[in-house]
mmCIF file of C-alpha atoms in Angstrom:
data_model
loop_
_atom_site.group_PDB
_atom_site.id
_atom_site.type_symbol
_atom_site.label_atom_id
_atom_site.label_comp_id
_atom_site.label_asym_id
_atom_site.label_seq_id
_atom_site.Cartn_x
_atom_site.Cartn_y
_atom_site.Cartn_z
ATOM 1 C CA UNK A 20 -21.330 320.610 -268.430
ATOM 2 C CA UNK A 21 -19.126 322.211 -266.147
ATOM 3 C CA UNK A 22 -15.479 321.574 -264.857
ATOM 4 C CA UNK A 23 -15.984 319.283 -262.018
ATOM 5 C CA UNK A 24 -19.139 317.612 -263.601
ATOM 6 C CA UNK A 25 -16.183 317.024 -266.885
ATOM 7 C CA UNK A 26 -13.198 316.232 -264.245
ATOM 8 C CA UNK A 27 -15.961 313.537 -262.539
ATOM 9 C CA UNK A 28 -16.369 311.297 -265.745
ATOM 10 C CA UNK A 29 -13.207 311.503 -267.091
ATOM 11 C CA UNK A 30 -12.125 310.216 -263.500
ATOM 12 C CA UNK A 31 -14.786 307.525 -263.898
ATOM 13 C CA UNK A 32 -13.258 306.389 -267.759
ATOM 14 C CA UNK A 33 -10.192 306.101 -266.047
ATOM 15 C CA UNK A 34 -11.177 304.577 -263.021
ATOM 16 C CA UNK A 35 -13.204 301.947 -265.156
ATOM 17 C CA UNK A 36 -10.526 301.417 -267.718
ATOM 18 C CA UNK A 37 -8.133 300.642 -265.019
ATOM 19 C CA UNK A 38 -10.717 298.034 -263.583
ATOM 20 C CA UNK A 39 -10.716 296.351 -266.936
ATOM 21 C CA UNK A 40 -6.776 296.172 -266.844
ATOM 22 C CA UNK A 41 -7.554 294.267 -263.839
ATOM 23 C CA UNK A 42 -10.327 292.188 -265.071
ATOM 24 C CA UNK A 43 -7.793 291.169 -268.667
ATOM 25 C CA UNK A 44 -6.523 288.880 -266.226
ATOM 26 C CA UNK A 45 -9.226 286.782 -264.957
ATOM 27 C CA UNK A 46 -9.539 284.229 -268.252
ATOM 28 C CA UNK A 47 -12.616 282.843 -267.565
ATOM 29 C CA UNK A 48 -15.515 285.337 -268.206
ATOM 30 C CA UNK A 49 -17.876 283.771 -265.748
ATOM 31 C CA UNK A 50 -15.562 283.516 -262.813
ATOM 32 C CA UNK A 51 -14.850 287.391 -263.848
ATOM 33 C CA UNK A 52 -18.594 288.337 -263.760
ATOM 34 C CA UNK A 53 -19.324 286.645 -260.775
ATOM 35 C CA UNK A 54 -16.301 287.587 -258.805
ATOM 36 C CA UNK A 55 -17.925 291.574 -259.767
ATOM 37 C CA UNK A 56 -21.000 291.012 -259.692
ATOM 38 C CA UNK A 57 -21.056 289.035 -256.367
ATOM 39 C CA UNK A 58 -18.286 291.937 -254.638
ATOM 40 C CA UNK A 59 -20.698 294.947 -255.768
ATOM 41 C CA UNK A 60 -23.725 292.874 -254.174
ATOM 42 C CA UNK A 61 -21.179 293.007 -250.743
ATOM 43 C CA UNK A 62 -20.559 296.641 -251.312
ATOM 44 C CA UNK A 63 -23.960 297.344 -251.913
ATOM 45 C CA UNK A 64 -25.071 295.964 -248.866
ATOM 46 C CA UNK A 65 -22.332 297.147 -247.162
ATOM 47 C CA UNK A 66 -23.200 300.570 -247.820
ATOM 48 C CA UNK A 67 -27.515 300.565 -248.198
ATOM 49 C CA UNK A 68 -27.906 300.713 -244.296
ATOM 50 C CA UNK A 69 -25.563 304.031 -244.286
ATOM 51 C CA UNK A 70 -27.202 305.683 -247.332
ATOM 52 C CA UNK A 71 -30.699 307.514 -248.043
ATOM 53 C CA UNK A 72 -33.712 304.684 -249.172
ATOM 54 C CA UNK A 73 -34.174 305.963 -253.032
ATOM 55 C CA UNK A 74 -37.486 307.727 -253.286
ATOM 56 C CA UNK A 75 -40.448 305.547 -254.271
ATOM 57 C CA UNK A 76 -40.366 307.187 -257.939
ATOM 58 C CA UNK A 77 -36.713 305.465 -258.540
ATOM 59 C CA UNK A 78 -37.314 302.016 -257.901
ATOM 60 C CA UNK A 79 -39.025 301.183 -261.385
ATOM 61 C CA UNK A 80 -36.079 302.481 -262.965
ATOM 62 C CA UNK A 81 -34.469 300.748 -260.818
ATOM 63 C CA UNK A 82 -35.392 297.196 -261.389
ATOM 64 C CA UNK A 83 -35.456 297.975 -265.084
ATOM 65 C CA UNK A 84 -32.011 299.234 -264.927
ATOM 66 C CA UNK A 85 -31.411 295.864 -262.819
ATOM 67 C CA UNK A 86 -33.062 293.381 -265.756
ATOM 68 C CA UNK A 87 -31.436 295.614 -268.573
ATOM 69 C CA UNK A 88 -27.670 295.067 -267.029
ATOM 70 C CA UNK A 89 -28.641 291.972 -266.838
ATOM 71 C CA UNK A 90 -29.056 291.393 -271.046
ATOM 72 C CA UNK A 91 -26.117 293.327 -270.977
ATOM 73 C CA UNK A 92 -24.080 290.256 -268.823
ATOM 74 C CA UNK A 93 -25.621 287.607 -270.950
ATOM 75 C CA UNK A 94 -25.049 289.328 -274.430
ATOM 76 C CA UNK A 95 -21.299 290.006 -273.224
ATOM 77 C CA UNK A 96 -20.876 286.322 -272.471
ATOM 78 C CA UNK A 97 -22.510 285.249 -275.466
ATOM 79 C CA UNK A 98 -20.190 287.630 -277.496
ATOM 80 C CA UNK A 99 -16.955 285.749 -276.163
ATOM 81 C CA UNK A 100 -18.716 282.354 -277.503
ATOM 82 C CA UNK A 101 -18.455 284.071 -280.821
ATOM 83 C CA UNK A 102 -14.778 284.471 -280.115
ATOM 84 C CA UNK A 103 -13.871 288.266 -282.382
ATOM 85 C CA UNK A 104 -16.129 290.098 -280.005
ATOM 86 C CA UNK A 105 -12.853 292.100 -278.500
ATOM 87 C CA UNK A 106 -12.385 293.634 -281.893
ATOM 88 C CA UNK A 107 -16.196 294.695 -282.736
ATOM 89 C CA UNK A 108 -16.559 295.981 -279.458
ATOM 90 C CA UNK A 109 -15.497 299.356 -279.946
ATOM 91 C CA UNK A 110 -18.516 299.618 -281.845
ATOM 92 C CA UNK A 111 -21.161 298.489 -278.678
ATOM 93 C CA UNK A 112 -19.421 301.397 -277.109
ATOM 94 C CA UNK A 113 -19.587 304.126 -279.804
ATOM 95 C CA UNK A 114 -23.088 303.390 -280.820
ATOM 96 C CA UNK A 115 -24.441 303.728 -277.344
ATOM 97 C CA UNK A 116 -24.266 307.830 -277.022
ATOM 98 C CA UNK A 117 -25.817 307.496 -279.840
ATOM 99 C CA UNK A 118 -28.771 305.962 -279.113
ATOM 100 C CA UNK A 119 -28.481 307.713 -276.154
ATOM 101 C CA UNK A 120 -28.683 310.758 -277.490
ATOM 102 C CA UNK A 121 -31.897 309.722 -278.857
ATOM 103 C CA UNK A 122 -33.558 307.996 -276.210
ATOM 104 C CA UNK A 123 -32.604 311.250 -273.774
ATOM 105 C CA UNK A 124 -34.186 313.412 -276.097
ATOM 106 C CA UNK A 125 -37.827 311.272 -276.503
ATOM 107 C CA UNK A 126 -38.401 310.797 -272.165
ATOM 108 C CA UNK A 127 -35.519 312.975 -270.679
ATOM 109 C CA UNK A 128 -36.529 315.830 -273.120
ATOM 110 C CA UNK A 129 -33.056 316.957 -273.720
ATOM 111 C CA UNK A 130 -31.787 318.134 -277.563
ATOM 112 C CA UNK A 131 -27.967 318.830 -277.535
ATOM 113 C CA UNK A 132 -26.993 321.923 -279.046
ATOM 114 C CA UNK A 133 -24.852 321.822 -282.356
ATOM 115 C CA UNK A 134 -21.743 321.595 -280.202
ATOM 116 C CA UNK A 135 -22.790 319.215 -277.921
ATOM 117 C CA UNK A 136 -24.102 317.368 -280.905
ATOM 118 C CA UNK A 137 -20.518 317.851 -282.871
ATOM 119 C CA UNK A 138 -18.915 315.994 -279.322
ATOM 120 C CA UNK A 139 -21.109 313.334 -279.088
ATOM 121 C CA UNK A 140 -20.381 312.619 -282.916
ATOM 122 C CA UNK A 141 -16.981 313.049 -282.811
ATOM 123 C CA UNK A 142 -16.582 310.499 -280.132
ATOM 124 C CA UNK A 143 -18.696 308.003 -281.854
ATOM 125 C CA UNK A 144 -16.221 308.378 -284.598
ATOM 126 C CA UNK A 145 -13.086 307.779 -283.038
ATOM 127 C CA UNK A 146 -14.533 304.630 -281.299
ATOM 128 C CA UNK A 147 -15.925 303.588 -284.726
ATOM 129 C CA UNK A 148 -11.964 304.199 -286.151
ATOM 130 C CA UNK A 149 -11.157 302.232 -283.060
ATOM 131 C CA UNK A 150 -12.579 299.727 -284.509
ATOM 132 C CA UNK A 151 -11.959 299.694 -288.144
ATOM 133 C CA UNK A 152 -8.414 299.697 -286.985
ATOM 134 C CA UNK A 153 -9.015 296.381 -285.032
ATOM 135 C CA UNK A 154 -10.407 294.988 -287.685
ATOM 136 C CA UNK A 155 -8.143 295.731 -290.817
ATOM 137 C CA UNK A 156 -6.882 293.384 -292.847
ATOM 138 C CA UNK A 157 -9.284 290.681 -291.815
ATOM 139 C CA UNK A 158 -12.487 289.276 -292.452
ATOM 140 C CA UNK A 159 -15.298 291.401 -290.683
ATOM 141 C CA UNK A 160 -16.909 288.847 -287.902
ATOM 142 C CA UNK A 161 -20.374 289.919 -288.544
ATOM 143 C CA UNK A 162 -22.319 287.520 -285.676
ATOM 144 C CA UNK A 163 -19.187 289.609 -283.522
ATOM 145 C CA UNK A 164 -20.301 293.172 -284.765
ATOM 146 C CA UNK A 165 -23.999 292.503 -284.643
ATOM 147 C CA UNK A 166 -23.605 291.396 -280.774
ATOM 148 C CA UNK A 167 -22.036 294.469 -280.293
ATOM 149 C CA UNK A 168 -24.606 296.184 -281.602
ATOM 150 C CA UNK A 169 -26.846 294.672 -279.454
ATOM 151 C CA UNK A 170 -24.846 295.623 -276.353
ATOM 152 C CA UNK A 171 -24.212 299.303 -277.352
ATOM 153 C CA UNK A 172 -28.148 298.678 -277.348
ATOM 154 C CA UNK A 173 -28.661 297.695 -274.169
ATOM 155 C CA UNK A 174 -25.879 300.100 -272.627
ATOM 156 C CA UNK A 175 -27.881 302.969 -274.185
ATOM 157 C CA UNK A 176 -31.058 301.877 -272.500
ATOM 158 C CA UNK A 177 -29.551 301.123 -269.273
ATOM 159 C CA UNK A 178 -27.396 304.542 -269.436
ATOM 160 C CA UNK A 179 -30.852 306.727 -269.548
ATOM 161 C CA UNK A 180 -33.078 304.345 -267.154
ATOM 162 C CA UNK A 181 -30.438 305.005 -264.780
ATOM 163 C CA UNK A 182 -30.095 308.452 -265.438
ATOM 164 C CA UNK A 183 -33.733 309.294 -264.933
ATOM 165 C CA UNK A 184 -33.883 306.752 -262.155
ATOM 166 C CA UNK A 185 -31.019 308.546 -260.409
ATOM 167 C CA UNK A 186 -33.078 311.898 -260.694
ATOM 168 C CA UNK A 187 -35.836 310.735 -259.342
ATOM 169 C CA UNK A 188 -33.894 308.752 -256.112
ATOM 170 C CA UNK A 189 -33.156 311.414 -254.530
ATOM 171 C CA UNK A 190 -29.690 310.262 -253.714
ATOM 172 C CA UNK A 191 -26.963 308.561 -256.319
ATOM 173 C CA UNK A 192 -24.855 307.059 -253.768
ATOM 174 C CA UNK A 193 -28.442 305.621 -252.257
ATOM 175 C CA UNK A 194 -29.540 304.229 -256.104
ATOM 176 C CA UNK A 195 -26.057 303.176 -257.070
ATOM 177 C CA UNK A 196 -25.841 301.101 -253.884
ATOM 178 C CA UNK A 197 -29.353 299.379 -253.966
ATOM 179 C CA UNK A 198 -28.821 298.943 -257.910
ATOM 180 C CA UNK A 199 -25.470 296.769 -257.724
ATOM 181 C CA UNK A 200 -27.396 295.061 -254.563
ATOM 182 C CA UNK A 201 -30.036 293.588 -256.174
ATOM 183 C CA UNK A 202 -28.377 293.002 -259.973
ATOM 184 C CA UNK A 203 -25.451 291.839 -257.709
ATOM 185 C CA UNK A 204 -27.357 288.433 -256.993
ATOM 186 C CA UNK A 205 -28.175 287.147 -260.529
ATOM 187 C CA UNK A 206 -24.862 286.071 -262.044
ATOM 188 C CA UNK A 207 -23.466 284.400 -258.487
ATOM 189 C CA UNK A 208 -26.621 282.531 -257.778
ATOM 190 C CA UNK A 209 -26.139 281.488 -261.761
ATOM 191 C CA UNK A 210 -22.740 280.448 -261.128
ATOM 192 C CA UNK A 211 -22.999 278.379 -257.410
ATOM 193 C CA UNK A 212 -25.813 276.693 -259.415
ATOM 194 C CA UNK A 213 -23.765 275.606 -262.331
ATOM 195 C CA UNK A 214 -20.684 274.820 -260.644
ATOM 196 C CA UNK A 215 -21.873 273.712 -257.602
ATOM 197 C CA UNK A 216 -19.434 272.579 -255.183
ATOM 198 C CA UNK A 217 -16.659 273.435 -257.541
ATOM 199 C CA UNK A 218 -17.355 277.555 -256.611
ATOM 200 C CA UNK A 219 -15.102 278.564 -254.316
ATOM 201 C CA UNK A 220 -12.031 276.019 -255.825
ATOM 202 C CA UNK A 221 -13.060 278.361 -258.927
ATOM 203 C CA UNK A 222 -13.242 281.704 -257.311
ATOM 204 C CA UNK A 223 -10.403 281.312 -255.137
ATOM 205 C CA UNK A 224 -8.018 282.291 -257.169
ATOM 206 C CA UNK A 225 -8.615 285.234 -258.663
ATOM 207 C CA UNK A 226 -11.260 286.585 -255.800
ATOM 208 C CA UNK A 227 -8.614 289.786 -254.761
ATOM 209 C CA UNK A 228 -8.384 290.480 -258.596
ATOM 210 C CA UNK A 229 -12.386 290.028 -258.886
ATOM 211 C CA UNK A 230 -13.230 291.836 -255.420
ATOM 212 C CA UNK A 231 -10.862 294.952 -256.481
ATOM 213 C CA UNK A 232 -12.339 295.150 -259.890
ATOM 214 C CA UNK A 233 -15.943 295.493 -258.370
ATOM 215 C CA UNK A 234 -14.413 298.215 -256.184
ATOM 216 C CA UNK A 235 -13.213 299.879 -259.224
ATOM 217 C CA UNK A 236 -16.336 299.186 -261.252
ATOM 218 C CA UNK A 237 -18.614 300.480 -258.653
ATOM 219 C CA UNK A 238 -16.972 303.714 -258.294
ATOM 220 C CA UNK A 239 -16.642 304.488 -261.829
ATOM 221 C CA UNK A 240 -20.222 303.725 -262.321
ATOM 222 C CA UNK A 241 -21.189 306.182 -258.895
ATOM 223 C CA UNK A 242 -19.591 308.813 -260.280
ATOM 224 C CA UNK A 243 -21.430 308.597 -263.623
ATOM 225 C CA UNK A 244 -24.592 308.574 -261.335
ATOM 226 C CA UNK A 245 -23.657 311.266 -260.322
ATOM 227 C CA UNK A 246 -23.295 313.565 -263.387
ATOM 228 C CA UNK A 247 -26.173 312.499 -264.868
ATOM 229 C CA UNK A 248 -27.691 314.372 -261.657
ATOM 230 C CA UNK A 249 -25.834 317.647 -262.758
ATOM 231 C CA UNK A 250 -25.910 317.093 -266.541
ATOM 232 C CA UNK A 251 -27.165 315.750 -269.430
ATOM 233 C CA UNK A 252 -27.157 312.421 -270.015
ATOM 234 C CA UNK A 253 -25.725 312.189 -273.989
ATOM 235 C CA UNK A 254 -22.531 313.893 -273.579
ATOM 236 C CA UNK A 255 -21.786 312.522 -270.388
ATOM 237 C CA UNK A 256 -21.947 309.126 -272.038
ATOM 238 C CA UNK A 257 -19.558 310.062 -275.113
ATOM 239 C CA UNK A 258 -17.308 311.414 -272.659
ATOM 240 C CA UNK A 259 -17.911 308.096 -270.731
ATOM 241 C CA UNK A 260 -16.771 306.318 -273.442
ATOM 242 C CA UNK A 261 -12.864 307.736 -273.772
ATOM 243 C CA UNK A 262 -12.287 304.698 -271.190
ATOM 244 C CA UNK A 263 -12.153 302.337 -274.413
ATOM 245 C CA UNK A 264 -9.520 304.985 -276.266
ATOM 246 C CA UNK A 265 -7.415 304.257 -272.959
ATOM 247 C CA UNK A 266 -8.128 300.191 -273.239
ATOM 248 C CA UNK A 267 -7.023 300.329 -276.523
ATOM 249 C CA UNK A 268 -3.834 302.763 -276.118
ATOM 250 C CA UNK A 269 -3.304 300.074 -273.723
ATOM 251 C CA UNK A 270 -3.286 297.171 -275.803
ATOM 252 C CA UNK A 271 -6.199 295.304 -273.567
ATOM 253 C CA UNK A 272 -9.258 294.309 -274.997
ATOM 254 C CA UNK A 273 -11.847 296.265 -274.196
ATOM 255 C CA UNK A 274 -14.624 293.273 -274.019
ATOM 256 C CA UNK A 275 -14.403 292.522 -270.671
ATOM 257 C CA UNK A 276 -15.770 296.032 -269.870
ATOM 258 C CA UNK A 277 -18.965 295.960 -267.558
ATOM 259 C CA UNK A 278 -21.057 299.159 -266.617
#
């Protein structure tokens, strides 16, 4: 990996941990989704007319990557039900390079070398500490940890469809935008349907917070795009993962993380 593939992701951890500083403050999960989700649908098609069309060999990943975020939204939300999700979800995070790791190696075809290997493993580590730290002196919440475990699940898939999708597009800044374009209309079409006329009095209020977090989001995500085009994809998502090391220095619950 070299220096400004390295300087990109760490840029995106701390662009995405500073989204999710932003996104602590919406209470309400759905109005937080849907205020992201609906503002990276406007950015997407915002930007799609200016960008390169992704090459005909991207768009299965990336409707895949599309239905997989989409698990990854509803297991989130599901995981606040359970209500000790902020402290198990360290472990969503750390187990996703792992899987990674393995997943990138079966259809991406790419075996990290020992050190490589010693990084990703290291940084699985520390986010596991992060959160056997979270979680001493109390009961382990295992419906909590085993949602997590789904997620890191789903993160891992989505992480490598995307990677190999973005290969094969032709153009990340083209993929990224038609990707939060077409996941971008699930959640809001789920929300004006459940809330009806009640949307916007719901939105309102938080819709600067929401619109700047999908800002945030979006970028951090684009520049993971990115480096998956110049590197492989298992140690860019360890090193992807040091944004829950900052939530956590931070004292903000790293949860309410999307992407």
């Amino acid at each position: 990996m070299t220096p400004l593939v390295t300087a990109a992701v760490l840029l995106a951890a701390v662009t995405h941990a500073s989204w999710n500083a932003i996104a602590h403050r919406i209470t309400d999960k759905l109005v937080g989704f849907t205020l992201i989700s609906g503002g990276g649908l406007l950015i997407g098609l915002a930007a799609v007319p200016f960008l390169p069309f992704p090459a005909a060999g991207a768009w299965p990943y990336l409707l895949l990557s599309a239905a997989v975020h989409m698990a990854y939204y509803a297991l989130l939300m599901k995981s606040f039900r359970l209500g000790d999700f902020g402290q198990a979800y360290p472990i969503a995070r750390g187990s996703a390079p792992l899987v990674v790791t393995l997943l990138a190696a079966v259809f991406a075809h790419e075996v990290p070398d020992r050190w490589a290997a010693a990084g990703i493993a290291l940084s699985c580590a520390g986010l596991t500490g992060v959160a056997l730290w979270g979680l001493r002196g109390s009961r382990p919440d295992w419906a909590a940890i085993g949602a997590a475990l789904a997620t890191g699940l789903t993160i891992a898939v989505y992480t490598v469809v995307d990677g190999l999708g973005v290969r094969a597009s032709g153009s990340s800044l083209g993929y990224i935008a038609w990707l939060m374009a077409v996941q971008g209309t699930v959640i809001p079409a789920y929300a004006l349907w459940r809330w009806r006329r009640e949307t916007y009095a719901r939105l309102r209020p938080h819709a600067g917070l929401g619109l700047l977090g999908a800002a945030l989001s979006a970028a951090a995500y684009a520049l993971v795009l990115w480096a998956q085009t110049r590197a492989a994809l298992a140690p860019i998502a360890a090193l992807r993962e040091s944004s829950v090391k900052l939530c956590s220095c931070s004292n903000i619950a790293p949860a309410q993380q999307a992407y």
